[in-house]
């Protein structure tokens, strides 16, 4: 009975959170922009079925035209097709790495906070160790392993080194929740640990996890773009917005379409995700303030 009541309370809280979120104009602006971007990615190959690696020997480094909407690079590859392909990979990396890092943080942080004792000390030590390791330096050291690897390898790296801060937050919240009456009652009834974490702990910090996952998408996109720009991320023949910026930067003043279009696409995409993240964060802050005022 206690488990059912706690689960229903968490579900009701989730419903109130969603209702507040849907009333925020910024959520619709950012979410609508993301929908437009996703529809564009789906329809672009149908509207412009051009291989981003194909070369047009008669159009080397030409500007935007009816034949090549965003121009071509120095070897005749269509920039429109390349921007679409790069955005698809960058967005896919963000959508997997951001929530993936949040999932790791939720599982390990909740386990450490709930179990306590030796488990907590070991996991907390691991978190602190990974926090002091410079991720960029570590990536530079292992970057030869990325040669010829797929974009999924970069996704795993970003997720694997992006969960530690949130794990500490989850651990602290879990240590507080494990002393609540409904958790103590569940433990007294002999409910397994994994089920208590899944049904009692995580639903009560779901709003924080949603914020982290949303912000993590834009952070992962920017991280991939930065790493690829410096040659530590996506490698040819794979494309990403970061790799396109890296190849287009030297020609930014002479052939600006090689740099401007990937940069504008990156800015618009990250801005849309960030607006959604701001709306989610403000909704959580409002809900938290309402609970405190009513207490």
PDB file of C-alpha atoms in Angstrom:
ATOM      1  CA  UNK A   1       0.000   0.000   0.000  1.00  0.00           C
ATOM      2  CA  UNK A   2       2.810   2.386   0.920  1.00  0.00           C
ATOM      3  CA  UNK A   3       4.580   1.634  -2.352  1.00  0.00           C
ATOM      4  CA  UNK A   4       1.395   2.327  -4.331  1.00  0.00           C
ATOM      5  CA  UNK A   5       0.792   5.652  -2.584  1.00  0.00           C
ATOM      6  CA  UNK A   6       4.372   6.808  -3.139  1.00  0.00           C
ATOM      7  CA  UNK A   7       4.238   5.778  -6.786  1.00  0.00           C
ATOM      8  CA  UNK A   8       0.953   7.646  -7.320  1.00  0.00           C
ATOM      9  CA  UNK A   9       2.353  10.747  -5.609  1.00  0.00           C
ATOM     10  CA  UNK A  10       5.372  10.695  -7.925  1.00  0.00           C
ATOM     11  CA  UNK A  11       3.117  10.207 -10.961  1.00  0.00           C
ATOM     12  CA  UNK A  12       0.875  13.091  -9.868  1.00  0.00           C
ATOM     13  CA  UNK A  13       3.945  15.279  -9.431  1.00  0.00           C
ATOM     14  CA  UNK A  14       5.081  14.344 -12.925  1.00  0.00           C
ATOM     15  CA  UNK A  15       1.668  15.310 -14.300  1.00  0.00           C
ATOM     16  CA  UNK A  16       1.801  18.708 -12.601  1.00  0.00           C
ATOM     17  CA  UNK A  17       5.333  19.240 -13.888  1.00  0.00           C
ATOM     18  CA  UNK A  18       4.241  18.492 -17.458  1.00  0.00           C
ATOM     19  CA  UNK A  19       1.256  20.829 -17.210  1.00  0.00           C
ATOM     20  CA  UNK A  20       3.458  23.683 -15.975  1.00  0.00           C
ATOM     21  CA  UNK A  21       6.002  22.992 -18.708  1.00  0.00           C
ATOM     22  CA  UNK A  22       3.384  23.073 -21.462  1.00  0.00           C
ATOM     23  CA  UNK A  23       2.240  26.514 -20.289  1.00  0.00           C
ATOM     24  CA  UNK A  24       5.668  28.033 -20.908  1.00  0.00           C
ATOM     25  CA  UNK A  25       6.081  29.847 -24.261  1.00  0.00           C
ATOM     26  CA  UNK A  26       9.814  29.160 -24.309  1.00  0.00           C
ATOM     27  CA  UNK A  27       9.176  25.435 -24.281  1.00  0.00           C
ATOM     28  CA  UNK A  28       7.027  25.758 -27.395  1.00  0.00           C
ATOM     29  CA  UNK A  29       9.594  27.995 -29.118  1.00  0.00           C
ATOM     30  CA  UNK A  30      12.495  25.654 -28.405  1.00  0.00           C
ATOM     31  CA  UNK A  31      10.494  22.462 -28.868  1.00  0.00           C
ATOM     32  CA  UNK A  32       8.949  23.737 -32.088  1.00  0.00           C
ATOM     33  CA  UNK A  33      12.376  24.639 -33.423  1.00  0.00           C
ATOM     34  CA  UNK A  34      13.646  21.159 -32.626  1.00  0.00           C
ATOM     35  CA  UNK A  35      10.668  19.605 -34.388  1.00  0.00           C
ATOM     36  CA  UNK A  36      11.398  21.719 -37.472  1.00  0.00           C
ATOM     37  CA  UNK A  37      15.045  20.614 -37.374  1.00  0.00           C
ATOM     38  CA  UNK A  38      14.095  16.947 -37.048  1.00  0.00           C
ATOM     39  CA  UNK A  39      11.559  17.195 -39.891  1.00  0.00           C
ATOM     40  CA  UNK A  40      14.201  18.893 -42.012  1.00  0.00           C
ATOM     41  CA  UNK A  41      16.668  16.108 -41.325  1.00  0.00           C
ATOM     42  CA  UNK A  42      14.056  13.552 -42.358  1.00  0.00           C
ATOM     43  CA  UNK A  43      12.926  15.357 -45.514  1.00  0.00           C
ATOM     44  CA  UNK A  44      16.304  16.706 -46.653  1.00  0.00           C
ATOM     45  CA  UNK A  45      17.448  13.457 -48.323  1.00  0.00           C
ATOM     46  CA  UNK A  46      14.122  13.323 -50.165  1.00  0.00           C
ATOM     47  CA  UNK A  47      14.302  16.945 -51.320  1.00  0.00           C
ATOM     48  CA  UNK A  48      18.015  16.864 -52.138  1.00  0.00           C
ATOM     49  CA  UNK A  49      19.187  13.266 -52.674  1.00  0.00           C
ATOM     50  CA  UNK A  50      22.898  14.048 -52.997  1.00  0.00           C
ATOM     51  CA  UNK A  51      25.703  11.972 -51.496  1.00  0.00           C
ATOM     52  CA  UNK A  52      27.705  14.271 -49.172  1.00  0.00           C
ATOM     53  CA  UNK A  53      30.895  12.487 -50.269  1.00  0.00           C
ATOM     54  CA  UNK A  54      30.176  12.708 -54.010  1.00  0.00           C
ATOM     55  CA  UNK A  55      32.273  15.169 -56.038  1.00  0.00           C
ATOM     56  CA  UNK A  56      31.205  17.492 -58.804  1.00  0.00           C
ATOM     57  CA  UNK A  57      34.303  18.042 -60.947  1.00  0.00           C
ATOM     58  CA  UNK A  58      32.628  20.992 -62.709  1.00  0.00           C
ATOM     59  CA  UNK A  59      31.854  22.852 -59.461  1.00  0.00           C
ATOM     60  CA  UNK A  60      34.962  23.160 -57.332  1.00  0.00           C
ATOM     61  CA  UNK A  61      34.635  25.673 -54.508  1.00  0.00           C
ATOM     62  CA  UNK A  62      31.639  27.486 -55.994  1.00  0.00           C
ATOM     63  CA  UNK A  63      29.217  29.571 -53.959  1.00  0.00           C
ATOM     64  CA  UNK A  64      25.503  28.902 -53.406  1.00  0.00           C
ATOM     65  CA  UNK A  65      23.534  28.366 -56.604  1.00  0.00           C
ATOM     66  CA  UNK A  66      20.521  26.511 -57.921  1.00  0.00           C
ATOM     67  CA  UNK A  67      22.720  23.495 -58.572  1.00  0.00           C
ATOM     68  CA  UNK A  68      24.287  23.579 -55.100  1.00  0.00           C
ATOM     69  CA  UNK A  69      22.096  25.380 -52.589  1.00  0.00           C
ATOM     70  CA  UNK A  70      24.887  26.019 -50.076  1.00  0.00           C
ATOM     71  CA  UNK A  71      27.769  25.867 -52.528  1.00  0.00           C
ATOM     72  CA  UNK A  72      30.553  23.279 -52.692  1.00  0.00           C
ATOM     73  CA  UNK A  73      33.910  22.792 -51.036  1.00  0.00           C
ATOM     74  CA  UNK A  74      37.275  22.792 -52.759  1.00  0.00           C
ATOM     75  CA  UNK A  75      36.853  19.264 -54.112  1.00  0.00           C
ATOM     76  CA  UNK A  76      33.287  19.744 -55.336  1.00  0.00           C
ATOM     77  CA  UNK A  77      31.321  18.153 -52.511  1.00  0.00           C
ATOM     78  CA  UNK A  78      27.863  19.625 -51.939  1.00  0.00           C
ATOM     79  CA  UNK A  79      27.746  21.669 -48.716  1.00  0.00           C
ATOM     80  CA  UNK A  80      23.997  21.324 -48.227  1.00  0.00           C
ATOM     81  CA  UNK A  81      24.264  17.548 -48.168  1.00  0.00           C
ATOM     82  CA  UNK A  82      27.317  17.734 -45.920  1.00  0.00           C
ATOM     83  CA  UNK A  83      25.665  20.098 -43.422  1.00  0.00           C
ATOM     84  CA  UNK A  84      22.609  17.832 -43.217  1.00  0.00           C
ATOM     85  CA  UNK A  85      24.800  14.754 -42.719  1.00  0.00           C
ATOM     86  CA  UNK A  86      26.935  16.557 -40.124  1.00  0.00           C
ATOM     87  CA  UNK A  87      23.933  17.823 -38.189  1.00  0.00           C
ATOM     88  CA  UNK A  88      22.414  14.343 -38.172  1.00  0.00           C
ATOM     89  CA  UNK A  89      25.522  12.891 -36.540  1.00  0.00           C
ATOM     90  CA  UNK A  90      26.024  15.788 -34.096  1.00  0.00           C
ATOM     91  CA  UNK A  91      22.389  15.737 -32.993  1.00  0.00           C
ATOM     92  CA  UNK A  92      22.428  11.964 -32.678  1.00  0.00           C
ATOM     93  CA  UNK A  93      25.525  12.156 -30.492  1.00  0.00           C
ATOM     94  CA  UNK A  94      23.857  14.773 -28.292  1.00  0.00           C
ATOM     95  CA  UNK A  95      20.572  12.884 -27.980  1.00  0.00           C
ATOM     96  CA  UNK A  96      22.385   9.711 -26.905  1.00  0.00           C
ATOM     97  CA  UNK A  97      25.303  11.076 -24.883  1.00  0.00           C
ATOM     98  CA  UNK A  98      23.293  13.604 -22.857  1.00  0.00           C
ATOM     99  CA  UNK A  99      20.572  11.247 -21.558  1.00  0.00           C
ATOM    100  CA  UNK A 100      23.130   8.432 -21.419  1.00  0.00           C
ATOM    101  CA  UNK A 101      25.301  10.382 -18.979  1.00  0.00           C
ATOM    102  CA  UNK A 102      22.197  11.202 -16.916  1.00  0.00           C
ATOM    103  CA  UNK A 103      21.237   7.531 -16.802  1.00  0.00           C
ATOM    104  CA  UNK A 104      24.697   6.555 -15.529  1.00  0.00           C
ATOM    105  CA  UNK A 105      24.542   9.329 -12.931  1.00  0.00           C
ATOM    106  CA  UNK A 106      21.083   8.265 -11.790  1.00  0.00           C
ATOM    107  CA  UNK A 107      21.995   4.596 -11.359  1.00  0.00           C
ATOM    108  CA  UNK A 108      25.397   5.022  -9.685  1.00  0.00           C
ATOM    109  CA  UNK A 109      24.437   8.071  -7.631  1.00  0.00           C
ATOM    110  CA  UNK A 110      21.251   6.472  -6.313  1.00  0.00           C
ATOM    111  CA  UNK A 111      23.042   3.213  -5.566  1.00  0.00           C
ATOM    112  CA  UNK A 112      25.807   4.994  -3.659  1.00  0.00           C
ATOM    113  CA  UNK A 113      23.405   7.163  -1.695  1.00  0.00           C
ATOM    114  CA  UNK A 114      20.995   4.389  -0.828  1.00  0.00           C
ATOM    115  CA  UNK A 115      23.424   1.573  -0.044  1.00  0.00           C
ATOM    116  CA  UNK A 116      25.884   3.600   2.021  1.00  0.00           C
ATOM    117  CA  UNK A 117      28.835   1.881   3.678  1.00  0.00           C
ATOM    118  CA  UNK A 118      31.511   0.314   1.510  1.00  0.00           C
ATOM    119  CA  UNK A 119      29.456   0.672  -1.691  1.00  0.00           C
ATOM    120  CA  UNK A 120      29.100   4.398  -1.097  1.00  0.00           C
ATOM    121  CA  UNK A 121      32.806   4.830  -0.348  1.00  0.00           C
ATOM    122  CA  UNK A 122      33.876   2.922  -3.457  1.00  0.00           C
ATOM    123  CA  UNK A 123      31.505   4.708  -5.829  1.00  0.00           C
ATOM    124  CA  UNK A 124      32.215   8.118  -4.277  1.00  0.00           C
ATOM    125  CA  UNK A 125      35.935   7.469  -4.652  1.00  0.00           C
ATOM    126  CA  UNK A 126      35.438   6.560  -8.304  1.00  0.00           C
ATOM    127  CA  UNK A 127      33.437   9.730  -8.887  1.00  0.00           C
ATOM    128  CA  UNK A 128      36.071  11.936  -7.251  1.00  0.00           C
ATOM    129  CA  UNK A 129      38.843  10.225  -9.225  1.00  0.00           C
ATOM    130  CA  UNK A 130      37.076  10.794 -12.548  1.00  0.00           C
ATOM    131  CA  UNK A 131      36.320  14.404 -11.637  1.00  0.00           C
ATOM    132  CA  UNK A 132      40.001  15.252 -11.177  1.00  0.00           C
ATOM    133  CA  UNK A 133      41.016  13.579 -14.428  1.00  0.00           C
ATOM    134  CA  UNK A 134      41.193  16.159 -17.257  1.00  0.00           C
ATOM    135  CA  UNK A 135      38.864  14.723 -19.867  1.00  0.00           C
ATOM    136  CA  UNK A 136      40.419  16.635 -22.763  1.00  0.00           C
ATOM    137  CA  UNK A 137      43.929  15.468 -21.885  1.00  0.00           C
ATOM    138  CA  UNK A 138      42.733  11.887 -21.522  1.00  0.00           C
ATOM    139  CA  UNK A 139      41.025  12.103 -24.897  1.00  0.00           C
ATOM    140  CA  UNK A 140      44.223  13.459 -26.454  1.00  0.00           C
ATOM    141  CA  UNK A 141      46.112  10.472 -25.076  1.00  0.00           C
ATOM    142  CA  UNK A 142      43.633   7.905 -26.374  1.00  0.00           C
ATOM    143  CA  UNK A 143      42.737   9.759 -29.582  1.00  0.00           C
ATOM    144  CA  UNK A 144      44.735   7.302 -31.743  1.00  0.00           C
ATOM    145  CA  UNK A 145      42.131   4.715 -30.740  1.00  0.00           C
ATOM    146  CA  UNK A 146      39.459   6.832 -32.441  1.00  0.00           C
ATOM    147  CA  UNK A 147      41.151   6.617 -35.828  1.00  0.00           C
ATOM    148  CA  UNK A 148      38.724   4.802 -38.075  1.00  0.00           C
ATOM    149  CA  UNK A 149      36.205   4.346 -35.239  1.00  0.00           C
ATOM    150  CA  UNK A 150      32.537   5.219 -35.692  1.00  0.00           C
ATOM    151  CA  UNK A 151      30.740   8.225 -34.237  1.00  0.00           C
ATOM    152  CA  UNK A 152      29.310   5.894 -31.598  1.00  0.00           C
ATOM    153  CA  UNK A 153      32.752   5.670 -29.999  1.00  0.00           C
ATOM    154  CA  UNK A 154      32.712   9.428 -29.433  1.00  0.00           C
ATOM    155  CA  UNK A 155      29.204   9.137 -28.014  1.00  0.00           C
ATOM    156  CA  UNK A 156      30.356   6.556 -25.479  1.00  0.00           C
ATOM    157  CA  UNK A 157      33.271   8.747 -24.472  1.00  0.00           C
ATOM    158  CA  UNK A 158      31.103  11.834 -23.915  1.00  0.00           C
ATOM    159  CA  UNK A 159      28.565   9.837 -21.911  1.00  0.00           C
ATOM    160  CA  UNK A 160      31.292   8.064 -19.946  1.00  0.00           C
ATOM    161  CA  UNK A 161      32.918  11.316 -18.817  1.00  0.00           C
ATOM    162  CA  UNK A 162      29.849  13.492 -18.369  1.00  0.00           C
ATOM    163  CA  UNK A 163      27.962  11.926 -15.464  1.00  0.00           C
ATOM    164  CA  UNK A 164      30.085  12.552 -12.360  1.00  0.00           C
ATOM    165  CA  UNK A 165      28.755  15.932 -11.203  1.00  0.00           C
ATOM    166  CA  UNK A 166      25.130  14.849 -11.505  1.00  0.00           C
ATOM    167  CA  UNK A 167      25.942  11.581  -9.746  1.00  0.00           C
ATOM    168  CA  UNK A 168      27.059  13.568  -6.711  1.00  0.00           C
ATOM    169  CA  UNK A 169      23.769  15.496  -6.747  1.00  0.00           C
ATOM    170  CA  UNK A 170      21.761  12.265  -7.040  1.00  0.00           C
ATOM    171  CA  UNK A 171      23.758  10.708  -4.204  1.00  0.00           C
ATOM    172  CA  UNK A 172      22.989  13.631  -1.908  1.00  0.00           C
ATOM    173  CA  UNK A 173      19.287  13.601  -2.772  1.00  0.00           C
ATOM    174  CA  UNK A 174      19.126   9.842  -2.269  1.00  0.00           C
ATOM    175  CA  UNK A 175      20.754  10.042   1.161  1.00  0.00           C
ATOM    176  CA  UNK A 176      17.958  12.412   2.164  1.00  0.00           C
ATOM    177  CA  UNK A 177      15.144  10.380   0.593  1.00  0.00           C
ATOM    178  CA  UNK A 178      16.224   7.068   2.104  1.00  0.00           C
ATOM    179  CA  UNK A 179      15.188   8.355   5.541  1.00  0.00           C
ATOM    180  CA  UNK A 180      11.678   9.259   4.384  1.00  0.00           C
ATOM    181  CA  UNK A 181       8.759   7.294   5.781  1.00  0.00           C
ATOM    182  CA  UNK A 182       7.695   5.664   2.529  1.00  0.00           C
ATOM    183  CA  UNK A 183      11.230   4.398   1.847  1.00  0.00           C
ATOM    184  CA  UNK A 184      11.604   3.082   5.394  1.00  0.00           C
ATOM    185  CA  UNK A 185       8.231   1.339   5.077  1.00  0.00           C
ATOM    186  CA  UNK A 186       9.282  -0.252   1.782  1.00  0.00           C
ATOM    187  CA  UNK A 187      12.499  -1.517   3.366  1.00  0.00           C
ATOM    188  CA  UNK A 188      10.551  -2.900   6.309  1.00  0.00           C
ATOM    189  CA  UNK A 189       8.279  -4.795   3.890  1.00  0.00           C
ATOM    190  CA  UNK A 190      11.344  -6.432   2.327  1.00  0.00           C
ATOM    191  CA  UNK A 191      11.072  -4.793  -1.096  1.00  0.00           C
ATOM    192  CA  UNK A 192      14.335  -5.326  -3.072  1.00  0.00           C
ATOM    193  CA  UNK A 193      16.820  -2.453  -3.240  1.00  0.00           C
ATOM    194  CA  UNK A 194      16.617  -2.054  -7.009  1.00  0.00           C
ATOM    195  CA  UNK A 195      12.850  -1.742  -6.835  1.00  0.00           C
ATOM    196  CA  UNK A 196      12.971   0.863  -4.065  1.00  0.00           C
ATOM    197  CA  UNK A 197      15.423   2.919  -6.113  1.00  0.00           C
ATOM    198  CA  UNK A 198      13.332   2.577  -9.275  1.00  0.00           C
ATOM    199  CA  UNK A 199       9.919   3.180  -7.697  1.00  0.00           C
ATOM    200  CA  UNK A 200      10.660   5.543  -4.787  1.00  0.00           C
ATOM    201  CA  UNK A 201      14.018   7.290  -5.188  1.00  0.00           C
ATOM    202  CA  UNK A 202      14.335   8.116  -8.887  1.00  0.00           C
ATOM    203  CA  UNK A 203      10.728   9.317  -9.439  1.00  0.00           C
ATOM    204  CA  UNK A 204      11.222  11.856  -6.650  1.00  0.00           C
ATOM    205  CA  UNK A 205      14.292  13.355  -8.344  1.00  0.00           C
ATOM    206  CA  UNK A 206      13.001  12.924 -11.881  1.00  0.00           C
ATOM    207  CA  UNK A 207      12.765  16.683 -12.453  1.00  0.00           C
ATOM    208  CA  UNK A 208      16.487  17.119 -11.748  1.00  0.00           C
ATOM    209  CA  UNK A 209      17.312  14.231 -14.057  1.00  0.00           C
ATOM    210  CA  UNK A 210      15.164  15.733 -16.821  1.00  0.00           C
ATOM    211  CA  UNK A 211      17.028  19.034 -16.504  1.00  0.00           C
ATOM    212  CA  UNK A 212      20.394  17.294 -16.624  1.00  0.00           C
ATOM    213  CA  UNK A 213      19.442  15.193 -19.640  1.00  0.00           C
ATOM    214  CA  UNK A 214      18.126  18.223 -21.528  1.00  0.00           C
ATOM    215  CA  UNK A 215      21.137  20.392 -20.773  1.00  0.00           C
ATOM    216  CA  UNK A 216      23.375  17.413 -21.484  1.00  0.00           C
ATOM    217  CA  UNK A 217      22.168  17.236 -25.087  1.00  0.00           C
ATOM    218  CA  UNK A 218      23.420  20.723 -25.935  1.00  0.00           C
ATOM    219  CA  UNK A 219      26.581  20.203 -23.867  1.00  0.00           C
ATOM    220  CA  UNK A 220      27.385  16.986 -25.744  1.00  0.00           C
ATOM    221  CA  UNK A 221      26.799  18.653 -29.120  1.00  0.00           C
ATOM    222  CA  UNK A 222      29.130  21.506 -28.209  1.00  0.00           C
ATOM    223  CA  UNK A 223      31.718  19.115 -26.754  1.00  0.00           C
ATOM    224  CA  UNK A 224      31.728  17.017 -29.910  1.00  0.00           C
ATOM    225  CA  UNK A 225      31.983  20.142 -32.057  1.00  0.00           C
ATOM    226  CA  UNK A 226      34.926  21.450 -30.029  1.00  0.00           C
ATOM    227  CA  UNK A 227      36.774  18.144 -30.010  1.00  0.00           C
ATOM    228  CA  UNK A 228      36.210  17.587 -33.716  1.00  0.00           C
ATOM    229  CA  UNK A 229      37.302  21.157 -34.469  1.00  0.00           C
ATOM    230  CA  UNK A 230      40.658  20.400 -32.851  1.00  0.00           C
ATOM    231  CA  UNK A 231      40.951  17.055 -34.606  1.00  0.00           C
ATOM    232  CA  UNK A 232      40.183  14.901 -31.552  1.00  0.00           C
ATOM    233  CA  UNK A 233      36.619  13.944 -32.419  1.00  0.00           C
ATOM    234  CA  UNK A 234      34.842  12.693 -35.517  1.00  0.00           C
ATOM    235  CA  UNK A 235      37.272  11.545 -38.166  1.00  0.00           C
ATOM    236  CA  UNK A 236      36.838  11.374 -41.958  1.00  0.00           C
ATOM    237  CA  UNK A 237      34.952   9.997 -43.761  1.00  0.00           C
ATOM    238  CA  UNK A 238      32.359  10.556 -40.996  1.00  0.00           C
ATOM    239  CA  UNK A 239      30.907  14.055 -40.822  1.00  0.00           C
ATOM    240  CA  UNK A 240      29.799  16.260 -37.954  1.00  0.00           C
ATOM    241  CA  UNK A 241      29.247  19.977 -37.531  1.00  0.00           C
ATOM    242  CA  UNK A 242      32.543  20.152 -35.657  1.00  0.00           C
ATOM    243  CA  UNK A 243      34.513  18.518 -38.457  1.00  0.00           C
ATOM    244  CA  UNK A 244      32.833  20.808 -41.004  1.00  0.00           C
ATOM    245  CA  UNK A 245      33.804  23.845 -38.939  1.00  0.00           C
ATOM    246  CA  UNK A 246      37.379  22.569 -38.758  1.00  0.00           C
ATOM    247  CA  UNK A 247      37.678  22.198 -42.527  1.00  0.00           C
ATOM    248  CA  UNK A 248      35.816  25.442 -43.249  1.00  0.00           C
ATOM    249  CA  UNK A 249      37.606  27.712 -40.757  1.00  0.00           C
ATOM    250  CA  UNK A 250      40.718  28.342 -42.926  1.00  0.00           C
ATOM    251  CA  UNK A 251      38.456  29.536 -45.766  1.00  0.00           C
ATOM    252  CA  UNK A 252      36.087  31.617 -43.596  1.00  0.00           C
ATOM    253  CA  UNK A 253      37.151  34.890 -45.240  1.00  0.00           C
ATOM    254  CA  UNK A 254      37.644  33.691 -48.820  1.00  0.00           C
ATOM    255  CA  UNK A 255      34.799  31.152 -49.148  1.00  0.00           C
ATOM    256  CA  UNK A 256      32.561  31.970 -46.167  1.00  0.00           C
ATOM    257  CA  UNK A 257      29.842  29.455 -47.075  1.00  0.00           C
ATOM    258  CA  UNK A 258      32.176  26.664 -46.007  1.00  0.00           C
ATOM    259  CA  UNK A 259      32.158  27.988 -42.437  1.00  0.00           C
ATOM    260  CA  UNK A 260      29.040  30.107 -41.985  1.00  0.00           C
ATOM    261  CA  UNK A 261      26.425  27.461 -42.776  1.00  0.00           C
ATOM    262  CA  UNK A 262      27.794  24.771 -40.423  1.00  0.00           C
ATOM    263  CA  UNK A 263      28.307  27.417 -37.718  1.00  0.00           C
ATOM    264  CA  UNK A 264      24.775  28.801 -38.111  1.00  0.00           C
ATOM    265  CA  UNK A 265      23.313  25.292 -38.021  1.00  0.00           C
ATOM    266  CA  UNK A 266      25.234  24.513 -34.827  1.00  0.00           C
ATOM    267  CA  UNK A 267      24.125  27.769 -33.156  1.00  0.00           C
ATOM    268  CA  UNK A 268      20.447  27.315 -34.054  1.00  0.00           C
ATOM    269  CA  UNK A 269      20.399  23.686 -32.904  1.00  0.00           C
ATOM    270  CA  UNK A 270      22.148  24.323 -29.596  1.00  0.00           C
ATOM    271  CA  UNK A 271      20.008  27.416 -28.989  1.00  0.00           C
ATOM    272  CA  UNK A 272      16.799  25.429 -29.521  1.00  0.00           C
ATOM    273  CA  UNK A 273      17.907  22.723 -27.104  1.00  0.00           C
ATOM    274  CA  UNK A 274      19.038  25.329 -24.577  1.00  0.00           C
ATOM    275  CA  UNK A 275      15.668  27.116 -24.700  1.00  0.00           C
ATOM    276  CA  UNK A 276      13.920  23.831 -23.937  1.00  0.00           C
ATOM    277  CA  UNK A 277      16.379  23.243 -21.091  1.00  0.00           C
ATOM    278  CA  UNK A 278      15.711  26.724 -19.670  1.00  0.00           C
ATOM    279  CA  UNK A 279      11.974  26.100 -19.776  1.00  0.00           C
ATOM    280  CA  UNK A 280      12.402  22.783 -17.970  1.00  0.00           C
ATOM    281  CA  UNK A 281      14.675  24.349 -15.339  1.00  0.00           C
ATOM    282  CA  UNK A 282      12.288  27.246 -14.696  1.00  0.00           C
ATOM    283  CA  UNK A 283       9.402  24.817 -14.374  1.00  0.00           C
ATOM    284  CA  UNK A 284      11.291  22.782 -11.783  1.00  0.00           C
ATOM    285  CA  UNK A 285      12.271  25.921  -9.856  1.00  0.00           C
ATOM    286  CA  UNK A 286       8.652  27.097  -9.823  1.00  0.00           C
ATOM    287  CA  UNK A 287       7.420  23.708  -8.641  1.00  0.00           C
ATOM    288  CA  UNK A 288      10.080  23.624  -5.942  1.00  0.00           C
ATOM    289  CA  UNK A 289       9.180  27.124  -4.770  1.00  0.00           C
ATOM    290  CA  UNK A 290       5.486  26.200  -4.644  1.00  0.00           C
ATOM    291  CA  UNK A 291       6.231  23.160  -2.488  1.00  0.00           C
ATOM    292  CA  UNK A 292       8.319  25.235  -0.076  1.00  0.00           C
ATOM    293  CA  UNK A 293       5.670  27.951   0.140  1.00  0.00           C
ATOM    294  CA  UNK A 294       3.021  25.389   0.899  1.00  0.00           C
ATOM    295  CA  UNK A 295       5.116  23.636   3.529  1.00  0.00           C
TER     296      UNK A 295
END
